[in-house]
Amino acid sequence: MNAPQPEIENVVIIGSGCAGLTAAIYTSRADLRPLVIDGYEPGGQLSLTTMVENFPGFPDGVLGPELIDRMRKQAERFGTRYLEGAVRAVALDRRPFALTLESRTVHTRALIVAAGASARMLGLESERKLLGHGVSSCATCDGYFFREREIAVIGGGDSAMEEATFLTKFASRVTIVHRREEFRATKIMLDRARANPKIRFLTPYVVEDVLDAQKGCVEAVRLRHARTAETMTLPVDGVFLGIGHEPNTQVYRGILDMDEAGYLKTRDHTHTNVPGVFAAGDVADHVYRQAVTAAGSGCRAALDAEKFLTEHP
Ligand code: NAP
């Protein structure tokens, strides 16, 4: 719903995933009439998953898109408004802050950045089509669905080692496929994976395709040897991408403090270095990355923003 805009918003929330929508529920119940800017991936990463079984309150699980839809409606019920589009530029050097979207500029007294992080993808069409249908970027979320199945984990960093090790709880076998002989992972994580009898390594292999998009489920991956270009097919029931995440923070570079990987730095809970600007969810968290932790930090950012607006009307 695109409602008429006040000249200056109380609080704008950038991002409509779990963190942003929880912040919207809290700020709207505080009568702040928040405006949520949907972003490039409305609903965030949950909208790209299927069944979510670890979000409290859903004993039979809930579909990711349904969970997001429920949160949206819950926030809307208390006066949250939504705006389609993504923020192209921000001016945060004075209040009200100015946010430039494709079609308009929005001014706001407080800002919650909940723009999330996007899982890096290989860029294959089959991978995109099978996301949530055997292709996953979250072992914690989806590992449970692969009991006694064979899985490929793609990547050579700590995430890939961690995911592969975690997935051996469920899978009958995990194959780590990495494009180089050398690993980026820390020695301890690599050694742990190497010592696990359920894990084997295939290097240096590049994933050419995930089969079979036409059937709507994962049956194998087609791999190409990085040096000899020889191809092989590895039969698997699931593919987990462990090739990293990219926080969606490009527009804040040079404005908000961030770490080397681009995650926003917070202090005193959810405060950024700019007073009145708060961060919530995966945009400031490369450690936990769970729906429930994102929701929790959205709540914290909302309470911090509310307090800030009381003290700095
Ligand atoms: P990362 O260190 O950037 O590693 C990403 C891996 O994916 C690399 O091996 C990279 O290959 C591969 N990769 C990237 N793009 C690819 C592509 N298009 N196709 C195939 N392979 C691709 O990311 P991360 O593992 O998520 O770790 C991020 C940070 O979090 C690191 O600092 C890590 O130590 C930390 N972390 C820590 C823990 C822990 O301590 N428990 C757990 C997870 C993450 P190349 O090596 O060839 O570039």
GROMACS .gro file of C-alpha atoms and ligand atoms in nm:
model
  361
    1MET     CA    1   0.000   0.000   0.000
    2ASN     CA    2   0.150   0.335  -0.098
    3ALA     CA    3  -0.007   0.599   0.128
    4PRO     CA    4   0.035   0.980   0.107
    5GLN     CA    5   0.364   1.091   0.258
    6PRO     CA    6   0.399   1.336   0.544
    7GLU     CA    7   0.664   1.598   0.478
    8ILE     CA    8   0.892   1.456   0.741
    9GLU     CA    9   0.863   1.099   0.865
   10ASN     CA   10   0.921   1.007   1.228
   11VAL     CA   11   1.102   0.691   1.142
   12VAL     CA   12   1.188   0.519   0.816
   13ILE     CA   13   1.288   0.155   0.812
   14ILE     CA   14   1.501   0.044   0.519
   15GLY     CA   15   1.438  -0.323   0.447
   16SER     CA   16   1.133  -0.545   0.478
   17GLY     CA   17   1.280  -0.870   0.609
   18CYS     CA   18   1.242  -1.007   0.957
   19ALA     CA   19   1.443  -0.729   1.124
   20GLY     CA   20   1.272  -0.443   0.938
   21LEU     CA   21   0.921  -0.576   0.989
   22THR     CA   22   0.975  -0.639   1.360
   23ALA     CA   23   1.105  -0.283   1.392
   24ALA     CA   24   0.789  -0.175   1.208
   25ILE     CA   25   0.562  -0.366   1.447
   26TYR     CA   26   0.725  -0.202   1.749
   27THR     CA   27   0.748   0.152   1.612
   28SER     CA   28   0.392   0.142   1.480
   29ARG     CA   29   0.261   0.020   1.815
   30ALA     CA   30   0.446   0.320   1.963
   31ASP     CA   31   0.233   0.541   1.733
   32LEU     CA   32   0.527   0.652   1.520
   33ARG     CA   33   0.358   0.558   1.189
   34PRO     CA   34   0.679   0.412   1.039
   35LEU     CA   35   0.746   0.399   0.669
   36VAL     CA   36   0.908   0.076   0.547
   37ILE     CA   37   1.106   0.092   0.223
   38ASP     CA   38   1.082  -0.257   0.076
   39GLY     CA   39   1.423  -0.276  -0.091
   40TYR     CA   40   1.545  -0.492  -0.378
   41GLU     CA   41   1.440  -0.819  -0.213
   42PRO     CA   42   1.105  -0.752  -0.041
   43GLY     CA   43   1.072  -0.989   0.252
   44GLY     CA   44   1.446  -1.049   0.265
   45GLN     CA   45   1.601  -1.394   0.279
   46LEU     CA   46   1.296  -1.557   0.439
   47SER     CA   47   1.102  -1.492   0.123
   48LEU     CA   48   1.356  -1.709  -0.062
   49THR     CA   49   1.317  -2.011   0.166
   50THR     CA   50   1.046  -2.274   0.197
   51MET     CA   51   0.971  -2.432   0.534
   52VAL     CA   52   1.096  -2.257   0.849
   53GLU     CA   53   1.091  -2.489   1.150
   54ASN     CA   54   1.301  -2.298   1.401
   55PHE     CA   55   1.099  -1.980   1.442
   56PRO     CA   56   0.934  -1.999   1.785
   57GLY     CA   57   0.556  -2.026   1.790
   58PHE     CA   58   0.511  -2.250   1.487
   59PRO     CA   59   0.516  -2.612   1.609
   60ASP     CA   60   0.437  -2.741   1.260
   61GLY     CA   61   0.671  -2.499   1.084
   62VAL     CA   62   0.576  -2.211   0.860
   63LEU     CA   63   0.663  -2.121   0.504
   64GLY     CA   64   0.915  -1.835   0.490
   65PRO     CA   65   0.699  -1.617   0.260
   66GLU     CA   66   0.396  -1.679   0.482
   67LEU     CA   67   0.587  -1.578   0.794
   68ILE     CA   68   0.691  -1.256   0.622
   69ASP     CA   69   0.337  -1.191   0.504
   70ARG     CA   70   0.205  -1.232   0.858
   71MET     CA   71   0.463  -0.988   0.993
   72ARG     CA   72   0.375  -0.737   0.720
   73LYS     CA   73   0.007  -0.752   0.805
   74GLN     CA   74   0.079  -0.733   1.176
   75ALA     CA   75   0.282  -0.415   1.126
   76GLU     CA   76   0.022  -0.271   0.888
   77ARG     CA   77  -0.252  -0.323   1.144
   78PHE     CA   78  -0.083  -0.067   1.371
   79GLY     CA   79  -0.025   0.193   1.100
   80THR     CA   80   0.293   0.091   0.917
   81ARG     CA   81   0.309   0.214   0.559
   82TYR     CA   82   0.511   0.052   0.280
   83LEU     CA   83   0.695   0.203  -0.010
   84GLU     CA   84   0.821  -0.001  -0.303
   85GLY     CA   85   1.171   0.061  -0.426
   86ALA     CA   86   1.523   0.086  -0.298
   87VAL     CA   87   1.729   0.367  -0.152
   88ARG     CA   88   1.989   0.496  -0.401
   89ALA     CA   89   2.162   0.756  -0.182
   90VAL     CA   90   2.143   0.894   0.171
   91ALA     CA   91   2.230   1.229   0.328
   92LEU     CA   92   2.277   1.169   0.699
   93ASP     CA   93   2.490   1.471   0.793
   94ARG     CA   94   2.193   1.662   0.932
   95ARG     CA   95   1.842   1.591   1.053
   96PRO     CA   96   1.596   1.536   0.906
   97PHE     CA   97   1.787   1.274   0.707
   98ALA     CA   98   1.725   1.261   0.333
   99LEU     CA   99   1.683   0.932   0.146
  100THR     CA  100   1.684   0.934  -0.231
  101LEU     CA  101   1.474   0.672  -0.407
  102GLU     CA  102   1.421   0.632  -0.777
  103SER     CA  103   1.101   0.834  -0.778
  104ARG     CA  104   1.123   1.063  -0.477
  105THR     CA  105   1.317   1.186  -0.175
  106VAL     CA  106   1.200   1.093   0.172
  107HIS     CA  107   1.290   1.293   0.485
  108THR     CA  108   1.294   1.139   0.829
  109ARG     CA  109   1.384   1.221   1.189
  110ALA     CA  110   1.512   0.871   1.264
  111LEU     CA  111   1.630   0.586   1.047
  112ILE     CA  112   1.655   0.212   1.101
  113VAL     CA  113   1.876   0.034   0.849
  114ALA     CA  114   1.761  -0.326   0.819
  115ALA     CA  115   1.872  -0.383   0.462
  116GLY     CA  116   2.004  -0.735   0.529
  117ALA     CA  117   2.278  -0.932   0.365
  118SER     CA  118   2.238  -1.130   0.049
  119ALA     CA  119   2.382  -1.477   0.020
  120ARG     CA  120   2.634  -1.488  -0.261
  121MET     CA  121   2.508  -1.701  -0.546
  122LEU     CA  122   2.696  -1.884  -0.818
  123GLY     CA  123   2.489  -1.705  -1.080
  124LEU     CA  124   2.339  -2.013  -1.247
  125GLU     CA  125   1.982  -2.009  -1.368
  126SER     CA  126   1.921  -2.361  -1.233
  127GLU     CA  127   2.048  -2.253  -0.891
  128ARG     CA  128   1.799  -1.965  -0.883
  129LYS     CA  129   1.510  -2.187  -0.993
  130LEU     CA  130   1.588  -2.454  -0.732
  131LEU     CA  131   1.643  -2.216  -0.441
  132GLY     CA  132   1.420  -2.350  -0.162
  133HIS     CA  133   1.377  -2.675  -0.356
  134GLY     CA  134   1.704  -2.846  -0.273
  135VAL     CA  135   1.934  -2.544  -0.308
  136SER     CA  136   1.988  -2.353   0.014
  137SER     CA  137   2.217  -2.087   0.155
  138CYS     CA  138   2.144  -2.171   0.519
  139ALA     CA  139   2.246  -2.503   0.673
  140THR     CA  140   2.093  -2.417   1.011
  141CYS     CA  141   1.759  -2.352   0.843
  142ASP     CA  142   1.741  -2.639   0.598
  143GLY     CA  143   1.983  -2.912   0.708
  144TYR     CA  144   1.710  -3.098   0.890
  145PHE     CA  145   1.534  -3.172   0.561
  146PHE     CA  146   1.830  -3.379   0.438
  147ARG     CA  147   1.836  -3.674   0.678
  148GLU     CA  148   2.032  -3.965   0.531
  149ARG     CA  149   2.072  -3.773   0.205
  150GLU     CA  150   2.380  -3.675   0.005
  151ILE     CA  151   2.470  -3.310  -0.001
  152ALA     CA  152   2.720  -3.088  -0.180
  153VAL     CA  153   2.851  -2.779  -0.001
  154ILE     CA  154   3.007  -2.521  -0.229
  155GLY     CA  155   3.291  -2.299  -0.107
  156GLY     CA  156   3.630  -2.307   0.059
  157GLY     CA  157   3.593  -2.058   0.346
  158ASP     CA  158   3.489  -2.094   0.710
  159SER     CA  159   3.119  -2.083   0.621
  160ALA     CA  160   3.154  -2.383   0.391
  161MET     CA  161   3.351  -2.579   0.656
  162GLU     CA  162   3.102  -2.486   0.927
  163GLU     CA  163   2.800  -2.573   0.712
  164ALA     CA  164   2.951  -2.902   0.598
  165THR     CA  165   3.038  -3.005   0.954
  166PHE     CA  166   2.691  -2.909   1.077
  167LEU     CA  167   2.523  -3.094   0.791
  168THR     CA  168   2.693  -3.424   0.880
  169LYS     CA  169   2.446  -3.445   1.169
  170PHE     CA  170   2.180  -3.517   0.912
  171ALA     CA  171   2.335  -3.615   0.582
  172SER     CA  172   2.477  -3.954   0.495
  173ARG     CA  173   2.760  -3.785   0.308
  174VAL     CA  174   2.872  -3.426   0.248
  175THR     CA  175   3.099  -3.333  -0.041
  176ILE     CA  176   3.274  -2.997  -0.022
  177VAL     CA  177   3.325  -2.864  -0.373
  178HIS     CA  178   3.578  -2.583  -0.401
  179ARG     CA  179   3.716  -2.409  -0.708
  180ARG     CA  180   4.080  -2.404  -0.586
  181GLU     CA  181   4.320  -2.647  -0.417
  182GLU     CA  182   4.392  -2.386  -0.148
  183PHE     CA  183   4.134  -2.301   0.114
  184ARG     CA  184   4.043  -1.967   0.257
  185ALA     CA  185   3.910  -2.133   0.571
  186THR     CA  186   4.105  -2.110   0.896
  187LYS     CA  187   4.318  -2.414   0.977
  188ILE     CA  188   4.109  -2.522   1.271
  189MET     CA  189   3.784  -2.524   1.072
  190LEU     CA  190   3.949  -2.699   0.778
  191ASP     CA  191   4.110  -2.962   1.002
  192ARG     CA  192   3.778  -3.030   1.172
  193ALA     CA  193   3.608  -3.085   0.836
  194ARG     CA  194   3.897  -3.303   0.713
  195ALA     CA  195   3.876  -3.520   1.023
  196ASN     CA  196   3.504  -3.582   0.976
  197PRO     CA  197   3.451  -3.924   0.816
  198LYS     CA  198   3.128  -3.812   0.650
  199ILE     CA  199   3.298  -3.526   0.464
  200ARG     CA  200   3.499  -3.558   0.145
  201PHE     CA  201   3.657  -3.287  -0.068
  202LEU     CA  202   3.644  -3.233  -0.442
  203THR     CA  203   3.891  -2.973  -0.571
  204PRO     CA  204   3.950  -2.779  -0.787
  205TYR     CA  205   3.601  -2.797  -0.932
  206VAL     CA  206   3.366  -2.528  -1.056
  207VAL     CA  207   2.991  -2.587  -1.048
  208GLU     CA  208   2.860  -2.564  -1.403
  209ASP     CA  209   2.499  -2.656  -1.338
  210VAL     CA  210   2.254  -2.785  -1.078
  211LEU     CA  211   2.034  -3.064  -1.211
  212ASP     CA  212   1.743  -3.084  -1.261
  213ALA     CA  213   1.564  -2.749  -1.279
  214GLN     CA  214   1.304  -2.895  -1.516
  215LYS     CA  215   1.200  -3.153  -1.258
  216GLY     CA  216   1.196  -2.893  -0.979
  217CYS     CA  217   1.431  -3.087  -0.749
  218VAL     CA  218   1.803  -3.143  -0.703
  219GLU     CA  219   1.944  -3.468  -0.839
  220ALA     CA  220   2.307  -3.383  -0.911
  221VAL     CA  221   2.560  -3.110  -0.981
  222ARG     CA  222   2.765  -3.092  -1.296
  223LEU     CA  223   3.125  -3.002  -1.217
  224ARG     CA  224   3.415  -2.886  -1.431
  225HIS     CA  225   3.775  -2.943  -1.326
  226ALA     CA  226   3.930  -2.595  -1.301
  227ARG     CA  227   4.253  -2.698  -1.477
  228THR     CA  228   4.173  -2.987  -1.712
  229ALA     CA  229   3.817  -2.869  -1.797
  230GLU     CA  230   3.707  -3.233  -1.763
  231THR     CA  231   3.345  -3.254  -1.646
  232MET     CA  232   3.178  -3.494  -1.405
  233THR     CA  233   2.833  -3.536  -1.254
  234LEU     CA  234   2.803  -3.569  -0.877
  235PRO     CA  235   2.469  -3.714  -0.768
  236VAL     CA  236   2.335  -3.523  -0.463
  237ASP     CA  237   1.996  -3.447  -0.308
  238GLY     CA  238   2.086  -3.099  -0.189
  239VAL     CA  239   2.326  -2.814  -0.261
  240PHE     CA  240   2.430  -2.570   0.010
  241LEU     CA  241   2.599  -2.248  -0.093
  242GLY     CA  242   2.876  -2.155   0.148
  243ILE     CA  243   3.036  -1.888  -0.067
  244GLY     CA  244   2.974  -1.596   0.165
  245HIS     CA  245   2.728  -1.313   0.210
  246GLU     CA  246   2.729  -0.951   0.097
  247PRO     CA  247   2.578  -0.697   0.336
  248ASN     CA  248   2.359  -0.450   0.151
  249THR     CA  249   2.550  -0.145   0.266
  250GLN     CA  250   2.692   0.005  -0.054
  251VAL     CA  251   2.497   0.332  -0.019
  252TYR     CA  252   2.632   0.390   0.333
  253ARG     CA  253   3.001   0.363   0.243
  254GLY     CA  254   3.195   0.655   0.388
  255ILE     CA  255   2.889   0.758   0.592
  256LEU     CA  256   2.821   0.480   0.841
  257ASP     CA  257   3.103   0.292   1.012
  258MET     CA  258   3.141  -0.061   0.882
  259ASP     CA  259   3.389  -0.344   0.913
  260GLU     CA  260   3.616  -0.466   0.634
  261ALA     CA  261   3.346  -0.694   0.496
  262GLY     CA  262   3.094  -0.407   0.486
  263TYR     CA  263   2.880  -0.501   0.788
  264LEU     CA  264   2.758  -0.197   0.983
  265LYS     CA  265   2.925  -0.139   1.316
  266THR     CA  266   2.701  -0.064   1.612
  267ARG     CA  267   2.771   0.073   1.958
  268ASP     CA  268   2.546   0.101   2.264
  269HIS     CA  269   2.325  -0.173   2.125
  270THR     CA  270   2.184  -0.072   1.785
  271HIS     CA  271   2.325   0.282   1.748
  272THR     CA  272   2.546   0.353   1.448
  273ASN     CA  273   2.804   0.633   1.444
  274VAL     CA  274   2.533   0.879   1.328
  275PRO     CA  275   2.294   0.975   1.610
  276GLY     CA  276   1.940   0.885   1.507
  277VAL     CA  277   2.048   0.608   1.270
  278PHE     CA  278   2.013   0.251   1.395
  279ALA     CA  279   2.105  -0.086   1.247
  280ALA     CA  280   1.917  -0.414   1.279
  281GLY     CA  281   1.944  -0.766   1.143
  282ASP     CA  282   2.198  -0.920   0.909
  283VAL     CA  283   2.321  -0.583   0.784
  284ALA     CA  284   2.509  -0.565   1.115
  285ASP     CA  285   2.542  -0.935   1.197
  286HIS     CA  286   2.759  -1.184   1.012
  287VAL     CA  287   2.761  -1.426   1.304
  288TYR     CA  288   2.409  -1.547   1.383
  289ARG     CA  289   2.208  -1.458   1.068
  290GLN     CA  290   1.887  -1.621   1.194
  291ALA     CA  291   1.530  -1.499   1.148
  292VAL     CA  292   1.477  -1.493   1.521
  293THR     CA  293   1.798  -1.299   1.595
  294ALA     CA  294   1.711  -1.053   1.317
  295ALA     CA  295   1.364  -1.008   1.468
  296GLY     CA  296   1.518  -0.953   1.811
  297SER     CA  297   1.755  -0.687   1.685
  298GLY     CA  298   1.468  -0.520   1.495
  299CYS     CA  299   1.286  -0.490   1.826
  300ARG     CA  300   1.595  -0.343   1.991
  301ALA     CA  301   1.647  -0.089   1.713
  302ALA     CA  302   1.281   0.015   1.735
  303LEU     CA  303   1.304   0.074   2.110
  304ASP     CA  304   1.632   0.266   2.066
  305ALA     CA  305   1.476   0.480   1.789
  306GLU     CA  306   1.168   0.550   1.999
  307LYS     CA  307   1.386   0.663   2.292
  308PHE     CA  308   1.596   0.877   2.058
  309LEU     CA  309   1.286   1.050   1.918
  310THR     CA  310   1.156   1.121   2.268
  311GLU     CA  311   1.488   1.283   2.358
  312HIS     CA  312   1.542   1.454   2.018
  313PRO     CA  313   1.196   1.534   1.881
  314NAP     P1  314   3.477  -1.616   0.252
  314NAP     O1  315   3.584  -1.630   0.357
  314NAP     O2  316   3.476  -1.496   0.167
  314NAP     O3  317   3.489  -1.747   0.161
  314NAP     C1  318   3.406  -1.763   0.052
  314NAP     C2  319   3.448  -1.890  -0.021
  314NAP     O4  320   3.359  -1.911  -0.128
  314NAP     C3  321   3.589  -1.883  -0.077
  314NAP     O5  322   3.654  -2.006  -0.064
  314NAP     C4  323   3.564  -1.850  -0.224
  314NAP     O6  324   3.657  -1.909  -0.312
  314NAP     C5  325   3.431  -1.917  -0.249
  314NAP     N1  326   3.357  -1.845  -0.351
  314NAP     C6  327   3.320  -1.713  -0.353
  314NAP     N2  328   3.251  -1.686  -0.464
  314NAP     C7  329   3.246  -1.801  -0.534
  314NAP     C8  330   3.189  -1.836  -0.659
  314NAP     N3  331   3.122  -1.745  -0.734
  314NAP     N4  332   3.201  -1.963  -0.702
  314NAP     C9  333   3.267  -2.056  -0.627
  314NAP     N5  334   3.323  -2.029  -0.508
  314NAP    C10  335   3.312  -1.903  -0.463
  314NAP     O7  336   3.330  -1.624   0.316
  314NAP     P2  337   3.279  -1.704   0.445
  314NAP     O8  338   3.330  -1.842   0.446
  314NAP     O9  339   3.133  -1.680   0.452
  314NAP    O10  340   3.347  -1.625   0.566
  314NAP    C11  341   3.326  -1.485   0.582
  314NAP    C12  342   3.391  -1.439   0.713
  314NAP    O11  343   3.320  -1.495   0.825
  314NAP    C13  344   3.534  -1.488   0.727
  314NAP    O12  345   3.608  -1.390   0.795
  314NAP    C14  346   3.523  -1.611   0.812
  314NAP    O13  347   3.641  -1.642   0.887
  314NAP    C15  348   3.407  -1.572   0.905
  314NAP     N6  349   3.336  -1.695   0.949
  314NAP    C16  350   3.377  -1.749   1.069
  314NAP    C17  351   3.316  -1.863   1.116
  314NAP    C18  352   3.359  -1.922   1.245
  314NAP    O14  353   3.465  -1.886   1.293
  314NAP     N7  354   3.281  -2.008   1.307
  314NAP    C19  355   3.214  -1.925   1.042
  314NAP    C20  356   3.176  -1.869   0.920
  314NAP    C21  357   3.239  -1.754   0.876
  314NAP     P3  358   3.807  -1.850  -0.324
  314NAP    O15  359   3.876  -1.892  -0.197
  314NAP    O16  360   3.859  -1.920  -0.445
  314NAP    O17  361   3.793  -1.702  -0.341
   0.00000   0.00000   0.00000
